[in-house]
mmCIF file of C-alpha atoms in Angstrom:
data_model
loop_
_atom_site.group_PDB
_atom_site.id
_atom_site.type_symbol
_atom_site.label_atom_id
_atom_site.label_comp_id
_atom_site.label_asym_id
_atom_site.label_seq_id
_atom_site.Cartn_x
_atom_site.Cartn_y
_atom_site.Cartn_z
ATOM 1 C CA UNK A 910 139.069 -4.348 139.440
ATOM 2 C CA UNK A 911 137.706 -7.719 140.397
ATOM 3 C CA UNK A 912 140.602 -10.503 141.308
ATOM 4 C CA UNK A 913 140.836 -13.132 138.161
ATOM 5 C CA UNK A 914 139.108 -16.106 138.342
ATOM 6 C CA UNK A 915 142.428 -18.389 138.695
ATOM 7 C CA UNK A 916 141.229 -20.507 135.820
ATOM 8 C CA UNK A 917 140.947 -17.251 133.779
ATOM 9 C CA UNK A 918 145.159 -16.524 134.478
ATOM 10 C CA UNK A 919 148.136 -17.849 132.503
ATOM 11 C CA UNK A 920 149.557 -20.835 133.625
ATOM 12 C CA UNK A 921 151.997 -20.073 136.784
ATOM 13 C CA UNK A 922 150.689 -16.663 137.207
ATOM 14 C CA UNK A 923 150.061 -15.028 140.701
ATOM 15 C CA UNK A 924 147.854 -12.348 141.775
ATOM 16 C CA UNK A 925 148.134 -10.745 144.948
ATOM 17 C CA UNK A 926 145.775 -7.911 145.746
ATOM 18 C CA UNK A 927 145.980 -6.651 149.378
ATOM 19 C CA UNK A 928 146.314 -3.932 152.042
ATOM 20 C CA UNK A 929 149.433 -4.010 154.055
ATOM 21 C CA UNK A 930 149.152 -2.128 157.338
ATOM 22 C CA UNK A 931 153.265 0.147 157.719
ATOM 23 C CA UNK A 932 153.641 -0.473 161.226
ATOM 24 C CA UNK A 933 154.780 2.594 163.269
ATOM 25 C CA UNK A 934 153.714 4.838 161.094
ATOM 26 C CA UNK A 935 155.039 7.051 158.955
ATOM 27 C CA UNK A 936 157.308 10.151 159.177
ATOM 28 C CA UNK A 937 156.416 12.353 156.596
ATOM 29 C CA UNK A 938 159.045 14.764 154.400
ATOM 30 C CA UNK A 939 157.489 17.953 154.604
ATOM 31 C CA UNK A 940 156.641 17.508 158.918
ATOM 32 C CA UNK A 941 154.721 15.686 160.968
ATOM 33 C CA UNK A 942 153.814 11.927 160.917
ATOM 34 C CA UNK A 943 150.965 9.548 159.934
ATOM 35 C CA UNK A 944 150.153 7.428 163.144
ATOM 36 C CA UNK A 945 148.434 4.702 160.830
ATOM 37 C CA UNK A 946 149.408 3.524 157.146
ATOM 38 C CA UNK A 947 147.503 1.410 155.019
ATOM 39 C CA UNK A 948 149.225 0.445 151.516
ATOM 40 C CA UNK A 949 146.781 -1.172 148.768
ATOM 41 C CA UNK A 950 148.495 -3.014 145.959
ATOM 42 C CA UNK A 951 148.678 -5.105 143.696
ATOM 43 C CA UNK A 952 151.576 -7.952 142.384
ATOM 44 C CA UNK A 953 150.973 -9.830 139.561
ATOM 45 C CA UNK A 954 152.739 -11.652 136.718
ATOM 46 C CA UNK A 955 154.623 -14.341 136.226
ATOM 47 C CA UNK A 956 155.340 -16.178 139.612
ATOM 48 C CA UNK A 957 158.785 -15.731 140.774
ATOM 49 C CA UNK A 958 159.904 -13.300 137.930
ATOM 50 C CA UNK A 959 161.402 -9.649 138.288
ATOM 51 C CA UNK A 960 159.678 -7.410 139.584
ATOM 52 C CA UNK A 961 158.402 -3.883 137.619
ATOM 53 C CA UNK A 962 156.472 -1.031 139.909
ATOM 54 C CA UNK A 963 154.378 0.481 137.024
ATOM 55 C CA UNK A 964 153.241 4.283 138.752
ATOM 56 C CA UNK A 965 151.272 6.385 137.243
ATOM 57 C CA UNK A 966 149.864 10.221 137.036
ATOM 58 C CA UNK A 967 148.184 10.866 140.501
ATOM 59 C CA UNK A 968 144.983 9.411 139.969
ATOM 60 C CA UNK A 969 146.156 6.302 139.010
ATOM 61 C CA UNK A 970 146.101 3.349 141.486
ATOM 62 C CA UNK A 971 146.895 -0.533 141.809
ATOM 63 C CA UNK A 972 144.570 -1.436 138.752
ATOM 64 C CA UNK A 973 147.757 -1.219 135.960
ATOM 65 C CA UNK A 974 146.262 -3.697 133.855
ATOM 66 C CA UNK A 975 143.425 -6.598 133.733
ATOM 67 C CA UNK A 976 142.869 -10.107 132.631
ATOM 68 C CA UNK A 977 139.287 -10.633 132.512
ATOM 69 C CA UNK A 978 137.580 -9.902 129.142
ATOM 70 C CA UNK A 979 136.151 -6.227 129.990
ATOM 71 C CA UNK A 980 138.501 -5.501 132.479
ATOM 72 C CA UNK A 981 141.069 -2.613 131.600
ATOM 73 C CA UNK A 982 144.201 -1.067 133.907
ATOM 74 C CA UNK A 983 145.132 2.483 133.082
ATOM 75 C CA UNK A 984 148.099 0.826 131.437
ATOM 76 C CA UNK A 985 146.083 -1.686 129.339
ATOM 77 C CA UNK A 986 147.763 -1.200 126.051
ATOM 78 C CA UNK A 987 151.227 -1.156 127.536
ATOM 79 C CA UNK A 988 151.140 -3.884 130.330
ATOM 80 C CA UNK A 989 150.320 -7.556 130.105
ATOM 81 C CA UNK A 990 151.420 -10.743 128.129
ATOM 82 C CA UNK A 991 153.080 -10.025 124.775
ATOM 83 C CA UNK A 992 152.907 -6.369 125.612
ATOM 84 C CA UNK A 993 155.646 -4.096 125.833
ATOM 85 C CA UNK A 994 156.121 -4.662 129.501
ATOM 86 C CA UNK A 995 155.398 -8.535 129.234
ATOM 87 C CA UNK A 996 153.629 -10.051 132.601
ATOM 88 C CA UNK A 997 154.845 -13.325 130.783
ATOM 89 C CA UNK A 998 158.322 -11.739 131.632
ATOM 90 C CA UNK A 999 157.782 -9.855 134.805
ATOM 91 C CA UNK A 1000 155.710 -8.880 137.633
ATOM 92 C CA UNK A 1001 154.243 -5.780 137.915
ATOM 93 C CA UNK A 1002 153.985 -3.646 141.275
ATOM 94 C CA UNK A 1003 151.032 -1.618 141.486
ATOM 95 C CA UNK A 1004 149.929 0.946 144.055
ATOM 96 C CA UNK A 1005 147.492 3.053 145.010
ATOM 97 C CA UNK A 1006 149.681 6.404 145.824
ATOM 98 C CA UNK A 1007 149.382 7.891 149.853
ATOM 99 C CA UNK A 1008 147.231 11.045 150.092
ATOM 100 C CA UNK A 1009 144.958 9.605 147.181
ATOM 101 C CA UNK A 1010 141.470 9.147 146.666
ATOM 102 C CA UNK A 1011 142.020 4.972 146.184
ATOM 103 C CA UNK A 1012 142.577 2.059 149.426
ATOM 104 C CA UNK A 1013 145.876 3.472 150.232
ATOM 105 C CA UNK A 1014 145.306 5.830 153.601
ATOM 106 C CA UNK A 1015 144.494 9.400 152.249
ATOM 107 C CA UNK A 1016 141.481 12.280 153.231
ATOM 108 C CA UNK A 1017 138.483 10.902 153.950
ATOM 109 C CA UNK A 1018 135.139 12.886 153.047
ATOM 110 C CA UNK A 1019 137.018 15.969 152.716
ATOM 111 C CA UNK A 1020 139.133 15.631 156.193
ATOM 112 C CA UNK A 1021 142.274 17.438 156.610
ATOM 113 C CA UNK A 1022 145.213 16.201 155.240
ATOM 114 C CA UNK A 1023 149.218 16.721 155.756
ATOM 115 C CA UNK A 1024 151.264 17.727 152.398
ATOM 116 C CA UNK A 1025 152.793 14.925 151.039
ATOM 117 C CA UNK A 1026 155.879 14.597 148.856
ATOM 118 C CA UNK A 1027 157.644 12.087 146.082
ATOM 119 C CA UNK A 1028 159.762 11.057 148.527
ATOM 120 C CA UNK A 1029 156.924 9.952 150.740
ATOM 121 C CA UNK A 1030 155.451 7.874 148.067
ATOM 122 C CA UNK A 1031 159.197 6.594 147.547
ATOM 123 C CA UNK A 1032 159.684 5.571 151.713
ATOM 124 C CA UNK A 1033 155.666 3.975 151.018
ATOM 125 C CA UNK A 1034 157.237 1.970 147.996
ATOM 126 C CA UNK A 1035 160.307 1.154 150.039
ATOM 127 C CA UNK A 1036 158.177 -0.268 153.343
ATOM 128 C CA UNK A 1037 155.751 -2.392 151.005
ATOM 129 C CA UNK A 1038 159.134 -4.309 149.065
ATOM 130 C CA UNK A 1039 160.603 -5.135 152.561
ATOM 131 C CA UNK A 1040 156.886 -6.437 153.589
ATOM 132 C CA UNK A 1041 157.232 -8.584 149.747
ATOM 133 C CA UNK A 1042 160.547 -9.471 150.679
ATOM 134 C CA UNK A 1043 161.883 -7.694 147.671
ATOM 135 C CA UNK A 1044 165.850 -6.164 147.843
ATOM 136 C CA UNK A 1045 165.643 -4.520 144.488
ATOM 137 C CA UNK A 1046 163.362 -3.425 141.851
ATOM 138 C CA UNK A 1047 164.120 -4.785 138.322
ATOM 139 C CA UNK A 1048 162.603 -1.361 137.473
ATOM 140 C CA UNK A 1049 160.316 1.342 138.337
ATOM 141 C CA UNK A 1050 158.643 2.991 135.119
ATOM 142 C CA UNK A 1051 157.420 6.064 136.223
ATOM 143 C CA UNK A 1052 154.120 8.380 134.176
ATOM 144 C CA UNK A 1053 153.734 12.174 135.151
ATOM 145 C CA UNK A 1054 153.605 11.761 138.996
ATOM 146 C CA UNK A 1055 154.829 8.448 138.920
ATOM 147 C CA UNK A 1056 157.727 9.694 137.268
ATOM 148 C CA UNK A 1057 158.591 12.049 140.411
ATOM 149 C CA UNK A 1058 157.901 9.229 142.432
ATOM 150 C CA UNK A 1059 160.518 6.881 140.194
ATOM 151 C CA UNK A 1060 162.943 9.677 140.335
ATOM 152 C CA UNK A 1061 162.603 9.891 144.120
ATOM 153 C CA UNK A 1062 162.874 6.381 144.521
ATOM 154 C CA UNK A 1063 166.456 6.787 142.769
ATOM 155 C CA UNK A 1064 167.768 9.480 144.670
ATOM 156 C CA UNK A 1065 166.929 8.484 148.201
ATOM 157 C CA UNK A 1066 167.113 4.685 148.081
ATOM 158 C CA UNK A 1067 169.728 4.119 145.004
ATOM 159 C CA UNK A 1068 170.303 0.464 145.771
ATOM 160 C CA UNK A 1069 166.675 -0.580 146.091
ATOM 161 C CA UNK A 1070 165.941 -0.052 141.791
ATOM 162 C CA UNK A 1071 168.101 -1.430 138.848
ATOM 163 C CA UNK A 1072 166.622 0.901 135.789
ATOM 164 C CA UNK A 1073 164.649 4.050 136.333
ATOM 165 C CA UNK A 1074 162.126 4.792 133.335
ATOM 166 C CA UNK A 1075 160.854 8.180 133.567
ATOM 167 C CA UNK A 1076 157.732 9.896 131.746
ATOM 168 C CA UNK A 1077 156.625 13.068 131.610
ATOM 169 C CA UNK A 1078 158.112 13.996 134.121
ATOM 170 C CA UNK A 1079 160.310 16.716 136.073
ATOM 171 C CA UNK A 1080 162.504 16.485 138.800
ATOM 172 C CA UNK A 1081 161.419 19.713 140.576
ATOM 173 C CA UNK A 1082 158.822 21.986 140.207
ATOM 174 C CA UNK A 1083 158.810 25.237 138.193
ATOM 175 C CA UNK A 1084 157.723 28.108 139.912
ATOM 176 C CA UNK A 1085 155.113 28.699 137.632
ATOM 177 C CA UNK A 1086 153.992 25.353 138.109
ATOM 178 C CA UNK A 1087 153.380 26.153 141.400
ATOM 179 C CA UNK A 1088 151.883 29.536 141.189
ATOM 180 C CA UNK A 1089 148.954 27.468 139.348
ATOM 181 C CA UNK A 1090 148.415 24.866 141.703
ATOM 182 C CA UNK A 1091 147.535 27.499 144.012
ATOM 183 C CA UNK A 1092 144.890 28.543 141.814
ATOM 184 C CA UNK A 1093 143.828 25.020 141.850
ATOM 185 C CA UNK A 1094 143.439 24.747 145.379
ATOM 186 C CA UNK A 1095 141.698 28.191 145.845
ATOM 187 C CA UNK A 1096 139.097 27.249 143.391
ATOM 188 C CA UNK A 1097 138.746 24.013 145.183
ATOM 189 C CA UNK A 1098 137.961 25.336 148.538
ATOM 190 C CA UNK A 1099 135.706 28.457 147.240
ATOM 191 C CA UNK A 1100 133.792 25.209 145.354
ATOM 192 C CA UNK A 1101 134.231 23.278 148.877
ATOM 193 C CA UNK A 1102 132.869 26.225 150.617
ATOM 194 C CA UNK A 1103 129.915 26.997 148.356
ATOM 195 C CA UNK A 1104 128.623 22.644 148.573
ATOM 196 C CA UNK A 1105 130.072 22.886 144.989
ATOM 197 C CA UNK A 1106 132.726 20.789 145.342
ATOM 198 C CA UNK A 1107 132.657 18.284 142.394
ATOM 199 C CA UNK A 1108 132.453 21.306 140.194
ATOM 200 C CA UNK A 1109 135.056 22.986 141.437
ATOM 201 C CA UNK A 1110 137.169 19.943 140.673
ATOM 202 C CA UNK A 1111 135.854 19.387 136.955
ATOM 203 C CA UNK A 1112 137.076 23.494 136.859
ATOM 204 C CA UNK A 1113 140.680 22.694 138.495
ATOM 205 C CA UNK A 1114 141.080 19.701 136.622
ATOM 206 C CA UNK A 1115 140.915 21.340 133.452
ATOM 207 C CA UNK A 1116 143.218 24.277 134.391
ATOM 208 C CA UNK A 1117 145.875 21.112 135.331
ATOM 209 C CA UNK A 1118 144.938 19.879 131.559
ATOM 210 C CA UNK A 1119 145.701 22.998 129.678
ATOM 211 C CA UNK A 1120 149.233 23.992 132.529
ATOM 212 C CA UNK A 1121 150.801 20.802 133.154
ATOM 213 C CA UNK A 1122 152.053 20.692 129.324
ATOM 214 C CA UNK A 1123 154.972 22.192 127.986
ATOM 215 C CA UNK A 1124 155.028 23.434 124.600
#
């Protein structure tokens, strides 16, 4: 999503879209470390006002919500003025989740990746408010993966978030829930393996559609 013209934003808006680079590096939860970090987000609302991180499922990324005619977040009827999470009122945090297919470091072309958990994505958030110069979250309001992320956020770094809004979410995985994912995976590399992999993704995809819900 393009950066608003700032004639096109409300008066004493701000709208920062940028990489940050986590010096260090970044040891991860399940093993092993990340030599280089790159975190893409986005801030923007009302300049100076609380702050909101607004995470989404897993393929969502920094674009919550847009300001140009045409130009729609994956939170567009939720987030922006008037709505219910009012960037007249707040700012809202969004990033583009480690391990992911957006800016934020992740697998390129396929490459070999380490596992990454919620708590990962949490110590990510974490790094990127002490780059802001944030102490505390007014909230984090958390969708699907986001929500693991939110809860995660809670649980390791309590004094960091005010209000924890939770979607769809669960704060552990079923076994079942992994037994599938497995399946997901396999069919992915068969696909990978075959130079089918976009259409082994449509097929995992749509096993995640019809397993993630509960009745």
């Amino acid at each position: 999503m393009p950066v608003p013209d700032p004639s096109a934003l409300p008066a004493a808006y701000e709208w920062r879209d940028e990489v940050y680079a986590l010096p260090g590096g970044l040891e991860l939860h399940f093993g092993g470390r990340l030599q280089a970090v790159e975190i893409a987000f986005r801030l923007a609302g009302a300049r100076g006002a609380p702050v909101v991180a607004a995470l989404g499922g897993i393929s969502a990324g920094r674009d919550v919500f847009g300001l140009q005619p045409g130009a729609a977040g994956w939170w567009q009827g939720v987030v922006g003025p008037g709505r219910a999470l009012d960037t007249d009122r707040f700012r809202v945090l969004g990033v583009d989740f480690l391990g992911g297919s957006h800016r934020t470091t992740g697998p390129a072309d396929g490459a070999t990746f380490p596992s990454i958990s919620a708590f990962d994505q949490a110590r990510v958030l974490v790094a990127l408010m002490d780059h802001l110069g944030l102490e505390c979250l007014h909230a984090s309001l958390g969708a699907s993966y986001g929500g693991m992320v939110t809860l995660a956020l809670a649980q390791a770094h309590p004094g960091r978030i005010r209000h924890a809004v939770v979607l769809s979410a669960a704060h552990r995985t079923h076994p079942m829930s992994t037994a599938w994912r497995s399946v997901q995976r396999a069919i992915v590399r068969y696909a990978l393996g075959h130079g089918e992999g976009a259409r082994g993704l449509t097929l995992a995809r749509a096993l995640a559609m019809a397993t993630y819900r509960s009745a």
